[in-house]
C-alpha positions as a Python dict, from the first residue, in 0.01 Angstrom:
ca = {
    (1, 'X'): (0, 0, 0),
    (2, 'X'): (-5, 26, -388),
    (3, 'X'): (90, 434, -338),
    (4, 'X'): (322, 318, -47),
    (5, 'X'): (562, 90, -259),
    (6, 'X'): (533, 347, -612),
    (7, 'X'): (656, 608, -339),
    (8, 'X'): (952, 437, -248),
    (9, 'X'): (1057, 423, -627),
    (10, 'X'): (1302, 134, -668),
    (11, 'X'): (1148, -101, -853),
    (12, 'X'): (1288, 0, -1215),
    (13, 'X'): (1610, -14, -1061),
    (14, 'X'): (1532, -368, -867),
    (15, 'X'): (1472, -531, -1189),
    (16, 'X'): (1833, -583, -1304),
    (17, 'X'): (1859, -724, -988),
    (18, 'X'): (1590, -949, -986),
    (19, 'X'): (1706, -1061, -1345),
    (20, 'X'): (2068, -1157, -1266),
    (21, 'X'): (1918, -1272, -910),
    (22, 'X'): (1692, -1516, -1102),
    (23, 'X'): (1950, -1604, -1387),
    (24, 'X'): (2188, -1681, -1152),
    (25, 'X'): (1977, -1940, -958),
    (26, 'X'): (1871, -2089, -1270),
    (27, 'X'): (2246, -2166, -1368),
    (28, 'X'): (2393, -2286, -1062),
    (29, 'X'): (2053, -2497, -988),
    (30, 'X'): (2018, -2619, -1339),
    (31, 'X'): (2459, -2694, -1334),
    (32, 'X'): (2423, -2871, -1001),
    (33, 'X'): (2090, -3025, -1113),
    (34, 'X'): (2204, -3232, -1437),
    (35, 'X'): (2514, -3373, -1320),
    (36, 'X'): (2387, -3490, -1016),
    (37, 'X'): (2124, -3651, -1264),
    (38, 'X'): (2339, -3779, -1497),
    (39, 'X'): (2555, -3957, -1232),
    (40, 'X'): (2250, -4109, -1052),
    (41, 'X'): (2147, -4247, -1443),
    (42, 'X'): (2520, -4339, -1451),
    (43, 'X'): (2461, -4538, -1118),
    (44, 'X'): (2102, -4671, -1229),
    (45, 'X'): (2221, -4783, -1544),
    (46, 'X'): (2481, -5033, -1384),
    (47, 'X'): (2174, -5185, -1121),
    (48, 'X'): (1926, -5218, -1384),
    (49, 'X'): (2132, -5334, -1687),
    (50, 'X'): (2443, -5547, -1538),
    (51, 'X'): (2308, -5871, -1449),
    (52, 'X'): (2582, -6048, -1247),
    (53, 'X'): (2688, -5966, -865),
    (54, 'X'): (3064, -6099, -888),
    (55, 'X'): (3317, -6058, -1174),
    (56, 'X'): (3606, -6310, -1134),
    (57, 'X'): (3875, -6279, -1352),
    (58, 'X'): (4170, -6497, -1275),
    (59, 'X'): (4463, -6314, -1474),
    (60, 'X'): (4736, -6557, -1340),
    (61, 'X'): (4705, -6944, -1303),
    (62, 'X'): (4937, -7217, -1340),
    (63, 'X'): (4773, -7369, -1583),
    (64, 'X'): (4536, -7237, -1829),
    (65, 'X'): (4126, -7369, -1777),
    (66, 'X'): (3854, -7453, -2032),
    (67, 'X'): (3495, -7327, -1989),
    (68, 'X'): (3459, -7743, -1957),
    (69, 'X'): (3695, -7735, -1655),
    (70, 'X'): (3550, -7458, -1452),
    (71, 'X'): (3184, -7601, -1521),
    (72, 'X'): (3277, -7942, -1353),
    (73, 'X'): (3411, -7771, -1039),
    (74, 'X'): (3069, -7535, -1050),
    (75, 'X'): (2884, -7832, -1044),
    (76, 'X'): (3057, -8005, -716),
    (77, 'X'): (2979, -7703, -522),
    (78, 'X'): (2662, -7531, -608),
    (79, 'X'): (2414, -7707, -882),
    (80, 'X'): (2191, -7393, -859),
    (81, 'X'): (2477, -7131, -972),
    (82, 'X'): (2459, -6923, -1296),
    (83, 'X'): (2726, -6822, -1462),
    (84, 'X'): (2872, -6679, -1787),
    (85, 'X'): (3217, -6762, -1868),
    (86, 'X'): (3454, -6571, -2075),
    (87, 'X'): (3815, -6385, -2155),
    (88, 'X'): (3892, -6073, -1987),
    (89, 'X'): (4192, -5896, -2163),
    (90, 'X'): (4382, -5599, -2113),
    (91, 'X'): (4518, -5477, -2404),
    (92, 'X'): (4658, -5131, -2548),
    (93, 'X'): (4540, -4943, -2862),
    (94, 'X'): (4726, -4718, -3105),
    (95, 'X'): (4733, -4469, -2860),
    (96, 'X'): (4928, -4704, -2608),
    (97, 'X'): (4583, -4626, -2395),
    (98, 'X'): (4431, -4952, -2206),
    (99, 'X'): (4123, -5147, -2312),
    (100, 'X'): (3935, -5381, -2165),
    (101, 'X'): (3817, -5678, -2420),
    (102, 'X'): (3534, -5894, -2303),
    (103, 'X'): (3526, -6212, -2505),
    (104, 'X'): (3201, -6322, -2493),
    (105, 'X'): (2876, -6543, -2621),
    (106, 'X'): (2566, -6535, -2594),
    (107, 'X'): (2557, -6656, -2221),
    (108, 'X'): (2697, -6307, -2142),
    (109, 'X'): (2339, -6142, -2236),
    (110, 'X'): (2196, -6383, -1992),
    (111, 'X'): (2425, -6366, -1682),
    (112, 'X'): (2614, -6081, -1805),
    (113, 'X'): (2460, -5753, -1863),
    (114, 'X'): (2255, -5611, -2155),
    (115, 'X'): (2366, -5570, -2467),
    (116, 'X'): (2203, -5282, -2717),
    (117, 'X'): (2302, -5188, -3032),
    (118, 'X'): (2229, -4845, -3144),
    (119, 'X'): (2107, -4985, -3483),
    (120, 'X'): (1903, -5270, -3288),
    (121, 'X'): (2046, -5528, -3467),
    (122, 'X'): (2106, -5846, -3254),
    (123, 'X'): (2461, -5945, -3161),
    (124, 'X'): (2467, -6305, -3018),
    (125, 'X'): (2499, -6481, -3386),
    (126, 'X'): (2812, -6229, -3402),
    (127, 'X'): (2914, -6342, -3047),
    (128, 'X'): (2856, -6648, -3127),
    (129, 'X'): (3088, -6727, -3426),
    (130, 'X'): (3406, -6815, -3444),
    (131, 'X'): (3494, -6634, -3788),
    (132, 'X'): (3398, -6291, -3649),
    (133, 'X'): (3680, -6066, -3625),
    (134, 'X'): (3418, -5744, -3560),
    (135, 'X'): (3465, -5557, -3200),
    (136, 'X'): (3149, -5371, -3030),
    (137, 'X'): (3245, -5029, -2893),
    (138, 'X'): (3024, -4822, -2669),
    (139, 'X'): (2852, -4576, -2811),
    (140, 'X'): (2970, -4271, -2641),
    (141, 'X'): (3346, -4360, -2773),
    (142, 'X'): (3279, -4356, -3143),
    (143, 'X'): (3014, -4285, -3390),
    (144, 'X'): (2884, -4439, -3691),
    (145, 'X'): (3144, -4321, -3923),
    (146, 'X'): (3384, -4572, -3701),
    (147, 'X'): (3204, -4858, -3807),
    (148, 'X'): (3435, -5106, -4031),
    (149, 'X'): (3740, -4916, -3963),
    (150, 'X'): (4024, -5156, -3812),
    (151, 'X'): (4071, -5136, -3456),
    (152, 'X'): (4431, -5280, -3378),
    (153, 'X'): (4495, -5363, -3033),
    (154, 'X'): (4824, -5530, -2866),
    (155, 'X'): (4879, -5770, -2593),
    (156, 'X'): (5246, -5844, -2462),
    (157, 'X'): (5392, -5716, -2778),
    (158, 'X'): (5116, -5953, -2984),
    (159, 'X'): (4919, -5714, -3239),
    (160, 'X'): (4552, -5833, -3266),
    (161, 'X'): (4361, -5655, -3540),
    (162, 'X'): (3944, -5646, -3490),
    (163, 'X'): (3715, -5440, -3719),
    (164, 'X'): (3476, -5228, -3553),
    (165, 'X'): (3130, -5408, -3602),
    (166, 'X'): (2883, -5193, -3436),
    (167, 'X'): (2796, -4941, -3135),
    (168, 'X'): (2655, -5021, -2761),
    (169, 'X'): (2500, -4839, -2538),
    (170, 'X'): (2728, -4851, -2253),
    (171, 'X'): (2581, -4953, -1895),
    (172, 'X'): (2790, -4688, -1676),
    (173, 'X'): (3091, -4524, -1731),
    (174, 'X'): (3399, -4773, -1787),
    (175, 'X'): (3628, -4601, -1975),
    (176, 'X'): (3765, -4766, -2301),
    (177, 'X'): (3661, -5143, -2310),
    (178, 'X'): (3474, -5337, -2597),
    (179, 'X'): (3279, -5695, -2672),
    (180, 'X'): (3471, -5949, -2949),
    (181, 'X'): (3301, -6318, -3010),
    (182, 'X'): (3477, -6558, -2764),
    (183, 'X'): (3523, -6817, -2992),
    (184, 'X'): (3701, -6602, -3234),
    (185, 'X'): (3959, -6550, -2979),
    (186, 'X'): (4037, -6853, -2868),
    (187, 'X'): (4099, -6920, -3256),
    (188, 'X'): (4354, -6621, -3251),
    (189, 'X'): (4501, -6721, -2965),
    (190, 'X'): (4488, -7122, -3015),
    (191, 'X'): (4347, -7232, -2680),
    (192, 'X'): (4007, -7297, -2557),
    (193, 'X'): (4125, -7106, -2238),
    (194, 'X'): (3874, -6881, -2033),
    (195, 'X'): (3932, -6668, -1727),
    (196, 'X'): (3640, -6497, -1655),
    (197, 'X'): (3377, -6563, -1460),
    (198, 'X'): (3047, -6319, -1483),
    (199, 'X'): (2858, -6489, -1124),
    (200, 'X'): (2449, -6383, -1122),
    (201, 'X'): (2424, -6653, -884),
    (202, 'X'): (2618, -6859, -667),
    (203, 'X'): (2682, -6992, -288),
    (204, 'X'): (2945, -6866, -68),
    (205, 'X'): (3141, -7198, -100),
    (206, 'X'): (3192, -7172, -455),
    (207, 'X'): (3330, -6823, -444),
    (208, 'X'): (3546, -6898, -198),
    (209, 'X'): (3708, -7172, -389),
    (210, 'X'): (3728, -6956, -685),
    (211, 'X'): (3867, -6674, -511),
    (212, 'X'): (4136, -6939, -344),
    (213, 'X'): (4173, -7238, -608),
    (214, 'X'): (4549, -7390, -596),
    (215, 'X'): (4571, -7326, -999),
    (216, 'X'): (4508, -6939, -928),
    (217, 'X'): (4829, -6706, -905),
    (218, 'X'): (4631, -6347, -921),
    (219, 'X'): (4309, -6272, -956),
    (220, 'X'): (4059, -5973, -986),
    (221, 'X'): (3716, -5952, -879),
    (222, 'X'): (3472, -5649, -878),
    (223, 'X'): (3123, -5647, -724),
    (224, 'X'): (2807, -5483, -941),
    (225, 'X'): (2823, -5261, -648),
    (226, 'X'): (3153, -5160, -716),
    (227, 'X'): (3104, -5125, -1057),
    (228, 'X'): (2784, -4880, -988),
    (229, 'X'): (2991, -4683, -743),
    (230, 'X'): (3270, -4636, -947),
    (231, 'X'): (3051, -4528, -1249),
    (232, 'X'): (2848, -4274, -1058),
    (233, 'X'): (3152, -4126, -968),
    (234, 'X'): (3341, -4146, -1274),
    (235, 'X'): (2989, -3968, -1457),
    (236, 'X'): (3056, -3613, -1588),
    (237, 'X'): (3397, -3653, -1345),
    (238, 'X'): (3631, -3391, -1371),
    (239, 'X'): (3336, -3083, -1385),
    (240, 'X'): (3412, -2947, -996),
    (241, 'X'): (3514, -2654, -1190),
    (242, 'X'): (3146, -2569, -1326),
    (243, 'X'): (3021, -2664, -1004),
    (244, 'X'): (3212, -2386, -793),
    (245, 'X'): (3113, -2195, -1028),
    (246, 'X'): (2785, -2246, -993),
    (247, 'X'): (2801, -2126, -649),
    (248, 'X'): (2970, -1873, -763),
    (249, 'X'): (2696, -1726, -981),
    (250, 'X'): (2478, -1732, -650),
    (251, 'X'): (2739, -1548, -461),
    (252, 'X'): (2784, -1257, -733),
    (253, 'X'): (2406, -1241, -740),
    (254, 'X'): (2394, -1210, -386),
    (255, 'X'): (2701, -954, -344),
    (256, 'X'): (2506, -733, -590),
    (257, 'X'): (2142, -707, -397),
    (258, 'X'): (2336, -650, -87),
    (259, 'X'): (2561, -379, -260),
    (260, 'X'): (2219, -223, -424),
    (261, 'X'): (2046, -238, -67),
    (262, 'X'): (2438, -59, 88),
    (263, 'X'): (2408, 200, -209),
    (264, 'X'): (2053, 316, -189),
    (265, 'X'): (2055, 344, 172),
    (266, 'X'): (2061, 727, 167),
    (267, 'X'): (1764, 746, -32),
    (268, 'X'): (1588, 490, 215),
    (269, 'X'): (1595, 706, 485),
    (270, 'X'): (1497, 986, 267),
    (271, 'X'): (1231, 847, 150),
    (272, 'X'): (1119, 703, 502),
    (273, 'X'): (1121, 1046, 637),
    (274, 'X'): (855, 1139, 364),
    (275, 'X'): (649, 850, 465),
    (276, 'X'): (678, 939, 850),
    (277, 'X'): (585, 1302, 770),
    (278, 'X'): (308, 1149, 586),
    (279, 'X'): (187, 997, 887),
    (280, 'X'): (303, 677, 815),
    (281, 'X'): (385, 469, 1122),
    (282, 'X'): (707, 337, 1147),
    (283, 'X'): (571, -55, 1156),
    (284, 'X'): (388, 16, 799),
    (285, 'X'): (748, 159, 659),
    (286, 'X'): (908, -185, 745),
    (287, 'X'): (688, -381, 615),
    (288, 'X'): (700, -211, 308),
    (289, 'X'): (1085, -275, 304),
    (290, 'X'): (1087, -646, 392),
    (291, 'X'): (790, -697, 142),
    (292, 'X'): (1056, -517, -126),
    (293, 'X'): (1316, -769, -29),
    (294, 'X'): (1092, -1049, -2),
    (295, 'X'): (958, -1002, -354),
    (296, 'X'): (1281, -1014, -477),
    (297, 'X'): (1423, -1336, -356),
    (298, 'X'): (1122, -1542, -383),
    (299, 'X'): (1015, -1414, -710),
    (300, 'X'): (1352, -1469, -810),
    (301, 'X'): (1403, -1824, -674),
    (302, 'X'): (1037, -1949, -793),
    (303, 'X'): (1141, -1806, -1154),
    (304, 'X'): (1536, -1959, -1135),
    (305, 'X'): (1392, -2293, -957),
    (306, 'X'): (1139, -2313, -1296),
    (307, 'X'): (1391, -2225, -1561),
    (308, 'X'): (1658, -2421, -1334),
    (309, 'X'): (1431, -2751, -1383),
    (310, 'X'): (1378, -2707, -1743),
    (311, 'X'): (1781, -2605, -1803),
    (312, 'X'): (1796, -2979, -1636),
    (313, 'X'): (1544, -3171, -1829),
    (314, 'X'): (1669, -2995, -2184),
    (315, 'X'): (2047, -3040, -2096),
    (316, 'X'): (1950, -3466, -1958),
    (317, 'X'): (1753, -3512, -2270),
    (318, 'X'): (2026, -3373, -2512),
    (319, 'X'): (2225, -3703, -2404),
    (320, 'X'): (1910, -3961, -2404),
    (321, 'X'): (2104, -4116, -2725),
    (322, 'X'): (2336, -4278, -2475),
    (323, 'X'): (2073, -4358, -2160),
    (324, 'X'): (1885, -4644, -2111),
    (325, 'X'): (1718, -4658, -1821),
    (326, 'X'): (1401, -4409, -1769),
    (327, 'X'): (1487, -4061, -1660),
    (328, 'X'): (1414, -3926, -1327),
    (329, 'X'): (1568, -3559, -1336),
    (330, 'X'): (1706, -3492, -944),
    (331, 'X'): (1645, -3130, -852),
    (332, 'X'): (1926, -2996, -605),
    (333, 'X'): (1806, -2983, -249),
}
């Protein structure tokens, strides 16, 4: 067999094939491999770390509501509900791009979602006072050297002007949004208003009412389902590009073994009419083919799977500054 396969003489010229073969499935495997990852970490992220089902955010009412207001009418219709209770802003940066502002307290960490600093300090005293002007920005927006610049946002024409405090690791991909103390807002804006409601628990009743109170003009509410949805597919969005390419690394890879089998067809049948004169039957020749092609593709897809998994795990692992929730790398099937 050994003086079968020597005789037939490709192999020094199968090995570029086998290389580009196996480089090839390493790319488009390890590609297609860490942004499916990412997106399902995106997507874990939101389940593990976001703590309340409903986000109600009544953006127009007749009349604006205190946090006393809204607890009174919680209490009529479900005793058992928990609930943070906050201001949810839109307002535009320098840039005339939106941001979301979350005014919150420390309820928020409770009901809300989790809350981690990069430089583990604790932010509910922050949250919590009224004299704070700092804004928490997600880590994957700015770095450290942002921290204490101004951050000037504006709000039907108003100019508000926060300092940026500190970096979070942000649970999902949201775009631009940040966390200011509650309190301190309410001072800018001289009310004791809220409009958001961040729900971990409540009964059917009491959404209903807050979905359809009298005082409520417009009003936006997002599920933590949505929110995981629209984060997985808003992770590493706009890469379709790599991603064809990917298969197309597998298709070049491909077109060249079949043009190397097309080219060195002559010298195949040359080479099988020494082996027939040989005495070589003509099931032993065939097997000696298939076994050439067969050594190529799986030695080449056991090598690219390997390298393809560890092009995954390095390329996951070089964004672990921004991920917290454990790792599980998905391999694609």
């Amino acid at each position: 067999n050994i003086g079968q396969r020597n005789l037939l003489g490709y192999y020094k010229r199968i090995n570029p094939i086998l290389t580009t073969l196996t480089v090839g499935i390493m790319i488009s495997l390890g590609l297609l491999g860490m942004f499916e990852t990412l997106r399902v970490i995106a997507r874990d992220t939101v389940e593990q770390n976001i703590y309340f089902e409903n986000l109600i955010v009544h953006s127009g009412v007749k009349e604006a509501w205190t946090q006393e207001q809204y607890e009174d009418m919680v209490r009529e219709l479900d005793t058992s509900a928990e609930i943070a209770y906050g201001i949810n802003l839109e307002m535009q940066d320098e840039e005339g791009i939106n941001n979301t502002i979350y005014a919150i307290d420390g309820a928020y960490l409770q009901y809300g979602e989790k809350v981690t600093l990069v430089d583990g300090t604790d932010p509910v005293p922050n949250l919590e006072d009224a004299s704070f002007d700092g804004i928490y920005l997600p880590a994957y927006f700015i770095s450290d050297e942002d921290i204490g610049k101004p951050y000037r946002l504006s709000i039907n024409g108003n100019e508000v002007e926060f300092r940026i405090a500190g970096r979070f690791i942000a649970n999902g991909s949201r775009g631009r949004y940040g966390f200011v103390s509650k309190a301190y807002l309410q001072s800018v804006m001289g009310s004791r208003m809220v409009n958001a409601l961040y729900i971990h628990q409540a009964n059917d009743t009491l959404l209903v009412e807050l979905e359809n109170n009298e005082n409520v003009l417009s009003l936006y509410r997002v599920t933590k389902s949505d929110i995981a949805d629209n984060s997985y597919d808003n992770a590493i969005s706009g890469v379709e590009i790599f991603e064809i390419s990917a298969f197309m690394i597998i298709l070049i890879s491909l077109l060249m073994f079949v043009h190397f089998s097309l080219s060195t067809a002559g010298q195949n049948v040359f080479d099988i009419s020494r082996l027939r004169a040989m005495g070589v039957s003509k099931g032993v020749a065939r097997k000696a083919y298939l076994y050439q092609v067969f050594y190529i593709f799986s030695i080449a897809f056991v090598l690219g799977g390997i390298l393809a998994y560890l092009f995954i795990k390095v390329g996951v692992n070089m964004s672990k500054e921004f991920i917290d929730v454990p790792v599980a790398v998905q391999f694609p099937t």
